[in-house]
Coordinates of C-alpha atoms in Angstrom, one line a residue:
M1 CA -45.7 -1.7 75.4
N2 CA -44.4 0.2 78.4
T3 CA -41.8 3.0 78.1
E4 CA -39.0 0.9 79.8
F5 CA -39.6 -2.0 77.4
Q6 CA -39.6 0.3 74.4
K7 CA -36.4 1.7 75.5
L8 CA -34.8 -1.8 76.0
F9 CA -36.2 -2.9 72.6
M10 CA -35.0 -0.1 70.8
A11 CA -31.5 -0.6 72.3
M12 CA -31.5 -4.2 71.3
M13 CA -32.4 -3.3 67.8
E14 CA -29.6 -0.7 67.6
Q15 CA -27.3 -3.2 68.9
G16 CA -28.4 -5.7 66.4
T17 CA -28.0 -3.3 63.7
E18 CA -24.5 -2.4 64.5
M19 CA -23.6 -6.0 64.9
A20 CA -25.0 -6.6 61.4
R21 CA -23.1 -3.5 60.0
M22 CA -19.8 -5.0 61.5
F23 CA -20.3 -8.6 60.2
N24 CA -21.6 -7.5 56.7
P25 CA -22.8 -4.0 55.8
A26 CA -25.3 -5.4 53.3
L27 CA -27.1 -7.1 56.1
E28 CA -28.1 -3.8 57.7
S29 CA -30.5 -2.9 55.0
F30 CA -31.5 -6.5 53.9
N31 CA -35.2 -6.5 53.0
P32 CA -36.8 -9.9 52.1
R33 CA -39.7 -8.0 50.5
A34 CA -37.5 -6.5 48.0
F35 CA -36.3 -10.1 47.0
E36 CA -40.0 -11.0 46.7
K37 CA -40.5 -8.2 44.2
M38 CA -37.8 -9.8 41.8
F39 CA -39.7 -13.1 41.9
P40 CA -43.3 -12.6 42.9
T41 CA -44.2 -16.2 41.8
M42 CA -42.4 -19.1 40.5
P43 CA -42.5 -19.6 36.7
A44 CA -45.6 -21.8 35.8
D45 CA -43.3 -24.8 34.8
V46 CA -41.3 -24.7 38.1
L47 CA -44.5 -24.4 40.1
E48 CA -45.9 -27.5 38.3
M49 CA -42.5 -29.5 38.7
F50 CA -42.7 -28.9 42.3
F51 CA -46.3 -28.9 43.2
G52 CA -47.9 -30.5 40.1
K53 CA -47.8 -33.7 38.2
T54 CA -44.1 -34.0 37.5
F55 CA -42.8 -35.4 40.8
N56 CA -46.5 -36.3 42.1
R57 CA -48.3 -38.0 39.2
D58 CA -51.0 -39.7 41.3
G59 CA -50.8 -37.6 44.3
L60 CA -52.3 -34.3 45.3
D61 CA -53.0 -31.5 42.8
A62 CA -51.0 -28.3 42.9
R63 CA -53.8 -26.5 44.6
T64 CA -54.1 -29.0 47.3
R65 CA -50.3 -29.1 47.9
L66 CA -50.0 -25.4 48.0
L67 CA -52.8 -25.1 50.6
V68 CA -51.1 -27.9 52.6
T69 CA -47.9 -25.9 52.3
L70 CA -49.5 -22.9 53.5
A71 CA -50.9 -24.7 56.6
G72 CA -47.4 -25.6 57.8
Q73 CA -45.9 -22.1 57.0
V74 CA -48.7 -20.6 59.2
T75 CA -47.5 -22.6 62.2
L76 CA -44.0 -21.0 61.7
G77 CA -45.4 -17.5 62.3
A78 CA -43.4 -14.4 61.5
Q79 CA -40.3 -16.4 60.5
A80 CA -42.1 -17.5 57.4
E81 CA -43.7 -14.1 56.2
A82 CA -42.1 -14.2 52.8
P83 CA -42.8 -17.8 52.0
I84 CA -46.5 -17.4 53.3
R85 CA -47.0 -14.5 50.8
L86 CA -45.4 -16.4 47.9
T87 CA -47.3 -19.5 48.5
I88 CA -50.6 -17.4 48.8
R89 CA -49.7 -16.1 45.4
H90 CA -48.8 -19.5 44.0
A91 CA -52.2 -21.0 45.5
L92 CA -54.3 -18.4 43.9
E93 CA -52.5 -19.1 40.6
A94 CA -53.2 -22.8 41.1
G95 CA -57.0 -22.1 41.5
A96 CA -57.5 -21.8 45.3
T97 CA -59.9 -19.2 46.3
E98 CA -59.5 -16.4 48.9
R99 CA -62.0 -18.1 51.2
E100 CA -60.1 -21.5 51.0
I101 CA -56.8 -19.7 52.0
A102 CA -58.5 -17.9 54.9
E103 CA -60.1 -21.2 56.0
V104 CA -56.6 -22.8 55.9
I105 CA -55.1 -20.1 58.0
F106 CA -57.9 -20.1 60.5
Q107 CA -57.6 -23.9 61.0
M108 CA -53.9 -23.4 61.6
S109 CA -54.6 -21.2 64.7
M110 CA -55.0 -24.3 66.7
F111 CA -51.5 -25.4 66.0
G112 CA -49.6 -22.3 65.3
G113 CA -51.6 -20.0 67.9
V114 CA -53.6 -17.0 67.4
P115 CA -50.8 -14.6 66.8
A116 CA -49.5 -16.7 63.9
M117 CA -52.9 -17.0 62.3
T118 CA -53.4 -13.1 62.7
K119 CA -50.2 -12.5 61.1
A120 CA -50.9 -14.8 58.3
L121 CA -54.2 -13.3 57.7
E122 CA -52.6 -9.9 57.4
L123 CA -50.3 -11.2 54.8
A124 CA -53.0 -12.8 53.1
R125 CA -55.1 -9.6 52.9
E126 CA -52.0 -7.8 51.5
V127 CA -51.6 -10.5 48.7
F128 CA -55.4 -10.3 48.1
D129 CA -55.3 -6.6 47.8
E130 CA -52.2 -6.8 45.4
K131 CA -54.2 -9.1 43.2
S132 CA -57.2 -7.0 43.1
G133 CA -55.0 -4.0 42.2
E134 CA -53.6 -5.9 39.3
N135 CA -57.1 -6.4 37.7
T136 CA -58.1 -2.7 37.9

C-alpha cells in the first residue's frame, strides 16, 4: 500500500468508526470473534438436527454437508470469516480431516478466487492450531 492510499484508508476507517459511534456506541467495538468464543461449536444435537439425519434421513451425512457448506462459504470470502471458522470446527467434529478441509478450500479457489482461498486457509490453520492446542 502506498502512503496516500494508507492515509485515505485510515481516514475512511476513522469516519466509519465515528458513524458507528453515532448510530450505536456498541457497534464501535463489536467483535464477531468474541461472539464465537461464547459458542465455538453448536451442541451435538443441534448440529445433528441441521446437518445430520433429522432433516436429511436419506441424504448426505453431516461430514459431507459441512464440507459442502464450507465450499459455499469460501466463495463468500472475508464476509464469511466467522461462519468459516465455525463450519471448520463442526466439520472436524463430524469426522472430516484437516486434509479434506484444505482440499475443499483449494477447490473453491476456482470459484471464489485465490484471495478468498488464501483467507479461508488462514482461518483453517487458526482452527487446526486451536484444536491441536486442546489436545496438549
